[in-house]
PDB file of C-alpha atoms in Angstrom:
ATOM      1  CA  MET A   1      19.717  48.135  21.087  1.00 55.00           C
ATOM      2  CA  ASN A   2      22.512  47.936  23.626  1.00 63.00           C
ATOM      3  CA  PHE A   3      26.210  48.008  22.869  1.00 60.00           C
ATOM      4  CA  THR A   4      26.577  44.208  23.081  1.00 67.00           C
ATOM      5  CA  ASN A   5      23.875  43.654  20.505  1.00 63.00           C
ATOM      6  CA  VAL A   6      25.480  46.208  18.219  1.00 56.00           C
ATOM      7  CA  LEU A   7      28.783  44.385  18.451  1.00 55.00           C
ATOM      8  CA  LEU A   8      27.115  41.035  17.767  1.00 56.00           C
ATOM      9  CA  ALA A   9      25.354  42.465  14.735  1.00 58.00           C
ATOM     10  CA  LEU A  10      28.628  43.947  13.499  1.00 56.00           C
ATOM     11  CA  PHE A  11      30.479  40.674  13.947  1.00 57.00           C
ATOM     12  CA  ALA A  12      27.676  38.812  12.166  1.00 58.00           C
ATOM     13  CA  ALA A  13      27.857  41.252   9.250  1.00 58.00           C
ATOM     14  CA  ILE A  14      31.638  40.857   9.021  1.00 63.00           C
ATOM     15  CA  ALA A  15      31.366  37.068   9.199  1.00 57.00           C
ATOM     16  CA  GLY A  16      28.661  37.094   6.548  1.00 59.00           C
ATOM     17  CA  SER A  17      30.749  39.302   4.287  1.00 58.00           C
ATOM     18  CA  GLY A  18      33.758  37.025   4.793  1.00 54.00           C
ATOM     19  CA  PHE A  19      31.713  33.949   3.962  1.00 49.00           C
ATOM     20  CA  LEU A  20      30.315  35.627   0.848  1.00 48.00           C
ATOM     21  CA  TYR A  21      33.822  36.641  -0.242  1.00 41.00           C
ATOM     22  CA  LEU A  22      35.119  33.091   0.200  1.00 47.00           C
ATOM     23  CA  LEU A  23      32.120  31.683  -1.651  1.00 46.00           C
ATOM     24  CA  LEU A  24      32.581  34.032  -4.602  1.00 44.00           C
ATOM     25  CA  ARG A  25      36.317  33.358  -4.625  1.00 47.00           C
ATOM     26  CA  SER A  26      35.694  29.613  -4.635  1.00 46.00           C
ATOM     27  CA  ILE A  27      33.285  29.975  -7.559  1.00 47.00           C
ATOM     28  CA  ARG A  28      35.790  32.070  -9.528  1.00 52.00           C
ATOM     29  CA  GLU A  29      38.617  29.631  -8.827  1.00 50.00           C
ATOM     30  CA  GLY A  30      36.386  26.715  -9.829  1.00 49.00           C
ATOM     31  CA  ARG A  31      35.565  28.362 -13.144  1.00 53.00           C
ATOM     32  CA  THR A  32      39.227  29.132 -13.775  1.00 56.00           C
ATOM     33  CA  ARG A  33      40.178  25.559 -12.937  1.00 59.00           C
ATOM     34  CA  ALA A  34      37.507  24.152 -15.263  1.00 68.00           C
ATOM     35  CA  THR A  35      38.586  26.431 -18.107  1.00 76.00           C
ATOM     36  CA  ARG A  36      42.250  25.510 -17.751  1.00 79.00           C
ATOM     37  CA  ARG A  37      41.550  21.815 -17.481  1.00 79.00           C
ATOM     38  CA  ALA A  38      39.366  21.892 -20.573  1.00 84.00           C
ATOM     39  CA  ALA A  39      42.174  23.608 -22.513  1.00 86.00           C
ATOM     40  CA  PHE A  40      44.903  21.228 -21.340  1.00 89.00           C
ATOM     41  CA  LEU A  41      45.252  19.519 -24.742  1.00 91.00           C
ATOM     42  CA  ASP A  42      44.447  22.481 -26.981  1.00 90.00           C
ATOM     43  CA  ASP A  43      48.045  22.782 -28.184  1.00 92.00           C
ATOM     44  CA  VAL A  44      48.166  19.027 -28.827  1.00 93.00           C
ATOM     45  CA  GLN A  45      44.952  19.215 -30.854  1.00 92.00           C
ATOM     46  CA  GLY A  46      46.832  21.243 -33.448  1.00 92.00           C
ATOM     47  CA  LEU A  47      48.807  18.114 -34.367  1.00 95.00           C
ATOM     48  CA  PHE A  48      45.679  16.447 -35.742  1.00 94.00           C
ATOM     49  CA  SER A  49      43.436  16.964 -38.700  1.00 89.00           C
ATOM     50  CA  GLY A  50      39.727  16.396 -38.248  1.00 77.00           C
ATOM     51  CA  GLY A  51      40.206  16.174 -34.506  1.00 75.00           C
ATOM     52  CA  LEU A  52      37.387  15.764 -32.028  1.00 81.00           C
ATOM     53  CA  LYS A  53      37.501  16.884 -28.404  1.00 86.00           C
ATOM     54  CA  LYS A  54      35.256  15.950 -25.511  1.00 88.00           C
ATOM     55  CA  LEU A  55      35.458  16.542 -21.797  1.00 89.00           C
ATOM     56  CA  ASN A  56      35.496  13.689 -19.311  1.00 84.00           C
ATOM     57  CA  PRO A  57      33.522  13.987 -16.056  1.00 87.00           C
ATOM     58  CA  ASP A  58      36.687  15.140 -14.256  1.00 82.00           C
ATOM     59  CA  GLY A  59      36.927  18.097 -16.656  1.00 85.00           C
ATOM     60  CA  PHE A  60      40.015  16.890 -18.504  1.00 89.00           C
ATOM     61  CA  PRO A  61      39.800  16.544 -22.296  1.00 90.00           C
ATOM     62  CA  ARG A  62      40.053  13.545 -24.603  1.00 93.00           C
ATOM     63  CA  LEU A  63      41.094  13.923 -28.236  1.00 94.00           C
ATOM     64  CA  SER A  64      40.601  11.819 -31.329  1.00 93.00           C
ATOM     65  CA  GLY A  65      42.180  12.885 -34.600  1.00 94.00           C
ATOM     66  CA  THR A  66      44.211  11.958 -37.644  1.00 96.00           C
ATOM     67  CA  TYR A  67      48.000  12.224 -37.654  1.00 96.00           C
ATOM     68  CA  GLN A  68      50.081  10.902 -40.569  1.00 96.00           C
ATOM     69  CA  ASN A  69      46.921   9.236 -41.961  1.00 95.00           C
ATOM     70  CA  HIS A  70      46.273   7.291 -38.754  1.00 96.00           C
ATOM     71  CA  THR A  71      43.631   7.954 -36.130  1.00 96.00           C
ATOM     72  CA  PHE A  72      44.915   8.413 -32.584  1.00 97.00           C
ATOM     73  CA  ASP A  73      43.221   8.691 -29.222  1.00 97.00           C
ATOM     74  CA  VAL A  74      44.774  10.929 -26.544  1.00 96.00           C
ATOM     75  CA  GLN A  75      43.341  11.192 -23.065  1.00 94.00           C
ATOM     76  CA  VAL A  76      44.377  12.649 -19.726  1.00 92.00           C
ATOM     77  CA  VAL A  77      43.790  10.656 -16.535  1.00 89.00           C
ATOM     78  CA  PRO A  78      44.374  12.103 -13.048  1.00 86.00           C
ATOM     79  CA  ASP A  79      45.527   9.627 -10.396  1.00 77.00           C
ATOM     80  CA  THR A  80      44.965  10.891  -6.873  1.00 69.00           C
ATOM     81  CA  LEU A  81      44.214   7.536  -5.194  1.00 61.00           C
ATOM     82  CA  ASN A  82      47.764   6.346  -4.559  1.00 57.00           C
ATOM     83  CA  PHE A  83      48.689   7.675  -1.115  1.00 55.00           C
ATOM     84  CA  ARG A  84      52.239   6.343  -1.354  1.00 56.00           C
ATOM     85  CA  LYS A  85      53.249   8.832  -4.014  1.00 64.00           C
ATOM     86  CA  LEU A  86      52.389  12.276  -5.320  1.00 64.00           C
ATOM     87  CA  PRO A  87      49.160  12.578  -7.315  1.00 75.00           C
ATOM     88  CA  SER A  88      49.906  12.213 -11.003  1.00 84.00           C
ATOM     89  CA  LEU A  89      48.455  13.272 -14.326  1.00 90.00           C
ATOM     90  CA  TRP A  90      48.875  10.540 -16.936  1.00 93.00           C
ATOM     91  CA  LEU A  91      48.770  10.932 -20.698  1.00 95.00           C
ATOM     92  CA  LEU A  92      47.422   7.882 -22.553  1.00 97.00           C
ATOM     93  CA  VAL A  93      48.383   7.945 -26.236  1.00 98.00           C
ATOM     94  CA  SER A  94      46.740   5.150 -28.237  1.00 98.00           C
ATOM     95  CA  LEU A  95      46.729   3.958 -31.833  1.00 98.00           C
ATOM     96  CA  PRO A  96      43.449   1.995 -31.850  1.00 97.00           C
ATOM     97  CA  GLU A  97      43.613  -0.058 -35.036  1.00 96.00           C
ATOM     98  CA  PRO A  98      44.152  -3.761 -35.801  1.00 94.00           C
ATOM     99  CA  MET A  99      47.752  -4.875 -35.310  1.00 95.00           C
ATOM    100  CA  PRO A 100      49.462  -7.934 -36.812  1.00 93.00           C
ATOM    101  CA  VAL A 101      49.941  -9.641 -33.444  1.00 94.00           C
ATOM    102  CA  ARG A 102      48.159 -12.557 -31.813  1.00 92.00           C
ATOM    103  CA  ALA A 103      48.719 -11.784 -28.128  1.00 95.00           C
ATOM    104  CA  THR A 104      48.863  -8.806 -25.790  1.00 97.00           C
ATOM    105  CA  PHE A 105      52.187  -7.611 -24.407  1.00 97.00           C
ATOM    106  CA  ASP A 106      51.937  -5.186 -21.483  1.00 98.00           C
ATOM    107  CA  LEU A 107      55.063  -3.785 -19.813  1.00 97.00           C
ATOM    108  CA  MET A 108      54.467  -1.647 -16.730  1.00 97.00           C
ATOM    109  CA  MET A 109      57.210   0.428 -15.143  1.00 96.00           C
ATOM    110  CA  ARG A 110      57.435   0.756 -11.351  1.00 92.00           C
ATOM    111  CA  PRO A 111      54.192  -1.195 -10.796  1.00 89.00           C
ATOM    112  CA  ARG A 112      52.308  -0.552  -7.572  1.00 83.00           C
ATOM    113  CA  GLY A 113      49.141  -2.505  -8.305  1.00 79.00           C
ATOM    114  CA  VAL A 114      46.949   0.603  -8.168  1.00 79.00           C
ATOM    115  CA  GLU A 115      47.312   1.855 -11.750  1.00 86.00           C
ATOM    116  CA  MET A 116      43.651   2.675 -12.279  1.00 85.00           C
ATOM    117  CA  PHE A 117      44.238   3.742 -15.890  1.00 89.00           C
ATOM    118  CA  SER A 118      45.486   0.275 -16.922  1.00 93.00           C
ATOM    119  CA  LYS A 119      44.217  -3.284 -17.346  1.00 93.00           C
ATOM    120  CA  HIS A 120      47.724  -4.618 -16.767  1.00 95.00           C
ATOM    121  CA  ALA A 121      46.720  -6.647 -13.701  1.00 92.00           C
ATOM    122  CA  GLU A 122      43.864  -8.317 -15.589  1.00 94.00           C
ATOM    123  CA  LEU A 123      46.130 -10.143 -18.039  1.00 96.00           C
ATOM    124  CA  PRO A 124      46.381 -13.769 -16.881  1.00 96.00           C
ATOM    125  CA  VAL A 125      50.118 -14.489 -17.250  1.00 97.00           C
ATOM    126  CA  GLN A 126      52.942 -12.628 -15.519  1.00 96.00           C
ATOM    127  CA  MET A 127      56.288 -13.267 -17.169  1.00 95.00           C
ATOM    128  CA  ALA A 128      59.786 -12.859 -15.835  1.00 94.00           C
ATOM    129  CA  PRO A 129      61.040  -9.695 -17.550  1.00 93.00           C
ATOM    130  CA  ASP A 130      63.802 -10.119 -20.089  1.00 94.00           C
ATOM    131  CA  GLU A 131      67.093  -9.152 -18.472  1.00 94.00           C
ATOM    132  CA  ALA A 132      67.521  -6.449 -21.128  1.00 95.00           C
ATOM    133  CA  PHE A 133      64.173  -4.810 -20.354  1.00 96.00           C
ATOM    134  CA  PRO A 134      64.204  -1.597 -18.288  1.00 95.00           C
ATOM    135  CA  HIS A 135      64.780  -2.083 -14.560  1.00 93.00           C
ATOM    136  CA  ASP A 136      61.807  -2.273 -12.176  1.00 94.00           C
ATOM    137  CA  CYS A 137      59.127  -3.445 -14.586  1.00 96.00           C
ATOM    138  CA  THR A 138      56.575  -6.231 -14.817  1.00 97.00           C
ATOM    139  CA  VAL A 139      55.411  -7.927 -17.989  1.00 97.00           C
ATOM    140  CA  ARG A 140      52.013  -9.531 -18.409  1.00 97.00           C
ATOM    141  CA  THR A 141      50.400 -11.214 -21.391  1.00 97.00           C
ATOM    142  CA  ASP A 142      47.565 -13.505 -22.393  1.00 95.00           C
ATOM    143  CA  ASP A 143      49.866 -15.892 -24.312  1.00 95.00           C
ATOM    144  CA  PRO A 144      53.664 -15.948 -23.843  1.00 94.00           C
ATOM    145  CA  GLN A 145      54.119 -18.134 -26.929  1.00 92.00           C
ATOM    146  CA  LEU A 146      52.635 -15.631 -29.354  1.00 92.00           C
ATOM    147  CA  LEU A 147      54.529 -12.449 -28.528  1.00 93.00           C
ATOM    148  CA  PRO A 148      56.484 -10.412 -31.100  1.00 93.00           C
ATOM    149  CA  PRO A 149      60.152 -11.378 -31.572  1.00 93.00           C
ATOM    150  CA  ARG A 150      62.609 -10.435 -28.840  1.00 93.00           C
ATOM    151  CA  PRO A 151      64.728  -8.015 -30.943  1.00 93.00           C
ATOM    152  CA  LEU A 152      61.633  -6.010 -31.817  1.00 95.00           C
ATOM    153  CA  LEU A 153      60.523  -5.840 -28.194  1.00 96.00           C
ATOM    154  CA  LEU A 154      63.973  -4.804 -27.015  1.00 95.00           C
ATOM    155  CA  LYS A 155      64.103  -2.046 -29.621  1.00 95.00           C
ATOM    156  CA  HIS A 156      60.781  -0.564 -28.642  1.00 96.00           C
ATOM    157  CA  THR A 157      60.870  -1.043 -24.859  1.00 96.00           C
ATOM    158  CA  ALA A 158      64.023   1.075 -24.629  1.00 95.00           C
ATOM    159  CA  ILE A 159      61.834   4.206 -24.479  1.00 96.00           C
ATOM    160  CA  LEU A 160      60.596   3.021 -21.083  1.00 96.00           C
ATOM    161  CA  GLU A 161      63.995   3.771 -19.598  1.00 95.00           C
ATOM    162  CA  LYS A 162      62.911   7.414 -19.587  1.00 95.00           C
ATOM    163  CA  PRO A 163      61.690   8.489 -16.133  1.00 93.00           C
ATOM    164  CA  ARG A 164      58.311   9.707 -17.378  1.00 93.00           C
ATOM    165  CA  ALA A 165      57.448   6.540 -19.287  1.00 96.00           C
ATOM    166  CA  LYS A 166      55.001   4.293 -17.462  1.00 96.00           C
ATOM    167  CA  GLU A 167      53.443   1.613 -19.695  1.00 97.00           C
ATOM    168  CA  LEU A 168      53.611   0.101 -23.166  1.00 98.00           C
ATOM    169  CA  VAL A 169      50.805  -2.048 -24.555  1.00 98.00           C
ATOM    170  CA  ILE A 170      51.026  -4.023 -27.803  1.00 97.00           C
ATOM    171  CA  ALA A 171      47.731  -5.748 -28.527  1.00 96.00           C
ATOM    172  CA  PRO A 172      45.753  -7.111 -31.485  1.00 95.00           C
ATOM    173  CA  ASN A 173      43.408  -4.125 -31.270  1.00 96.00           C
ATOM    174  CA  GLY A 174      46.047  -1.406 -31.006  1.00 97.00           C
ATOM    175  CA  LEU A 175      49.042   0.185 -29.311  1.00 98.00           C
ATOM    176  CA  ARG A 176      49.338   2.440 -26.282  1.00 98.00           C
ATOM    177  CA  ILE A 177      52.027   4.293 -24.413  1.00 98.00           C
ATOM    178  CA  VAL A 178      51.373   5.931 -21.039  1.00 97.00           C
ATOM    179  CA  TRP A 179      53.415   8.995 -20.111  1.00 95.00           C
ATOM    180  CA  LEU A 180      53.636  11.141 -16.992  1.00 93.00           C
ATOM    181  CA  CYS A 181      52.367  14.642 -17.767  1.00 89.00           C
ATOM    182  CA  GLU A 182      52.630  16.182 -14.347  1.00 82.00           C
ATOM    183  CA  GLU A 183      52.834  15.556 -10.611  1.00 74.00           C
ATOM    184  CA  ALA A 184      51.249  17.628  -7.855  1.00 53.00           C
ATOM    185  CA  ALA A 185      53.537  20.147  -6.163  1.00 48.00           C
ATOM    186  CA  ARG A 186      55.200  18.290  -3.304  1.00 42.00           C
ATOM    187  CA  GLY A 187      55.076  21.119  -0.745  1.00 43.00           C
ATOM    188  CA  SER A 188      51.420  21.990  -1.313  1.00 42.00           C
ATOM    189  CA  TYR A 189      50.396  18.362  -1.312  1.00 42.00           C
ATOM    190  CA  LEU A 190      52.274  17.388   1.844  1.00 40.00           C
ATOM    191  CA  LEU A 191      51.116  20.436   3.804  1.00 39.00           C
ATOM    192  CA  PHE A 192      47.603  21.019   2.491  1.00 37.00           C
ATOM    193  CA  ARG A 193      46.801  17.882   0.455  1.00 44.00           C
ATOM    194  CA  ASP A 194      46.488  20.170  -2.559  1.00 41.00           C
ATOM    195  CA  SER A 195      46.572  17.904  -5.637  1.00 55.00           C
ATOM    196  CA  GLU A 196      45.693  20.511  -8.248  1.00 70.00           C
ATOM    197  CA  MET A 197      47.148  19.649 -11.673  1.00 70.00           C
ATOM    198  CA  GLY A 198      46.598  20.553 -15.293  1.00 60.00           C
ATOM    199  CA  MET A 199      46.750  24.318 -14.950  1.00 75.00           C
ATOM    200  CA  THR A 200      49.474  24.634 -17.599  1.00 84.00           C
ATOM    201  CA  PRO A 201      48.663  23.296 -21.107  1.00 87.00           C
ATOM    202  CA  CYS A 202      50.469  20.198 -22.326  1.00 89.00           C
ATOM    203  CA  PRO A 203      52.918  21.207 -25.101  1.00 91.00           C
ATOM    204  CA  ALA A 204      52.434  19.600 -28.507  1.00 94.00           C
ATOM    205  CA  GLN A 205      56.179  19.004 -28.775  1.00 95.00           C
ATOM    206  CA  GLU A 206      55.992  16.578 -25.852  1.00 94.00           C
ATOM    207  CA  VAL A 207      53.246  14.507 -27.467  1.00 96.00           C
ATOM    208  CA  GLN A 208      54.354  14.409 -31.100  1.00 97.00           C
ATOM    209  CA  PRO A 209      57.354  12.097 -30.392  1.00 97.00           C
ATOM    210  CA  LEU A 210      54.944   9.635 -28.763  1.00 97.00           C
ATOM    211  CA  LEU A 211      52.745   9.614 -31.865  1.00 98.00           C
ATOM    212  CA  ASP A 212      55.807   9.013 -34.047  1.00 98.00           C
ATOM    213  CA  TYR A 213      56.995   6.281 -31.686  1.00 98.00           C
ATOM    214  CA  LEU A 214      53.730   4.348 -32.019  1.00 98.00           C
ATOM    215  CA  LEU A 215      53.795   4.701 -35.807  1.00 98.00           C
ATOM    216  CA  ASN A 216      57.346   3.331 -35.910  1.00 97.00           C
ATOM    217  CA  LEU A 217      56.321   0.457 -33.656  1.00 97.00           C
ATOM    218  CA  ARG A 218      53.381  -0.314 -35.944  1.00 96.00           C
ATOM    219  CA  LYS A 219      55.687  -0.270 -38.971  1.00 96.00           C
ATOM    220  CA  ASP A 220      58.137  -2.700 -37.361  1.00 95.00           C
ATOM    221  CA  LEU A 221      55.357  -5.053 -36.282  1.00 95.00           C
ATOM    222  CA  SER A 222      54.019  -5.145 -39.825  1.00 92.00           C
ATOM    223  CA  ALA A 223      57.481  -5.905 -41.196  1.00 89.00           C
ATOM    224  CA  HIS A 224      57.890  -9.081 -39.099  1.00 76.00           C
ATOM    225  CA  PRO A 225      56.055 -12.141 -40.444  1.00 57.00           C
ATOM    226  CA  GLU A 226      56.483 -13.789 -37.023  1.00 54.00           C
ATOM    227  CA  THR A 227      53.813 -11.457 -35.667  1.00 52.00           C
ATOM    228  CA  MET A 228      51.198 -12.183 -38.319  1.00 50.00           C
ATOM    229  CA  PRO A 229      48.062 -14.023 -37.177  1.00 46.00           C
TER     230      PRO A 229
END
């Protein structure tokens, strides 16, 4: 074997070793990512009794459990399809039980028409937002004549003034608030299109106020005879 062939064999061995190292590193990082994603709501799960947890196909968890004698649904939805903004991780907190209302009220903050976690755009009627509603929102419903009274809506839409609030749904089959958990790191995303999120667990103290908010909204809806079917 001449010197050139020896060098080629050496380079091939180095390249093979480098490829193997990168492959093993990718596998390790993938396992770490999957483990962290799966544990994203573990702290939140402690708020519930009799809670159930399952993993969605994207690896993020979904919880169902009892809090203050009511069953809640909490899920995490990554949004990486909107190229006009940073990828986002949305928290959908729902109280899926019959509500004393006859129409759906859906207020979306900063709508872009690509909110894949929402059915906001499917509601048939877009209303002019009340002047006292948070700025830069749209309101859709299936019947403008059957919405809860204005004072109640104003009281409970005030939370959407917070920068991380995204959507409030009041419907006959339940309530939902959508909250921004996390955004991808701007530098990594702009330079490398790295949209990794969910590596740090969601704190229970960030979710508990949303559970309490929905319970208070439910209580106020039940106290208003105008909302009864």
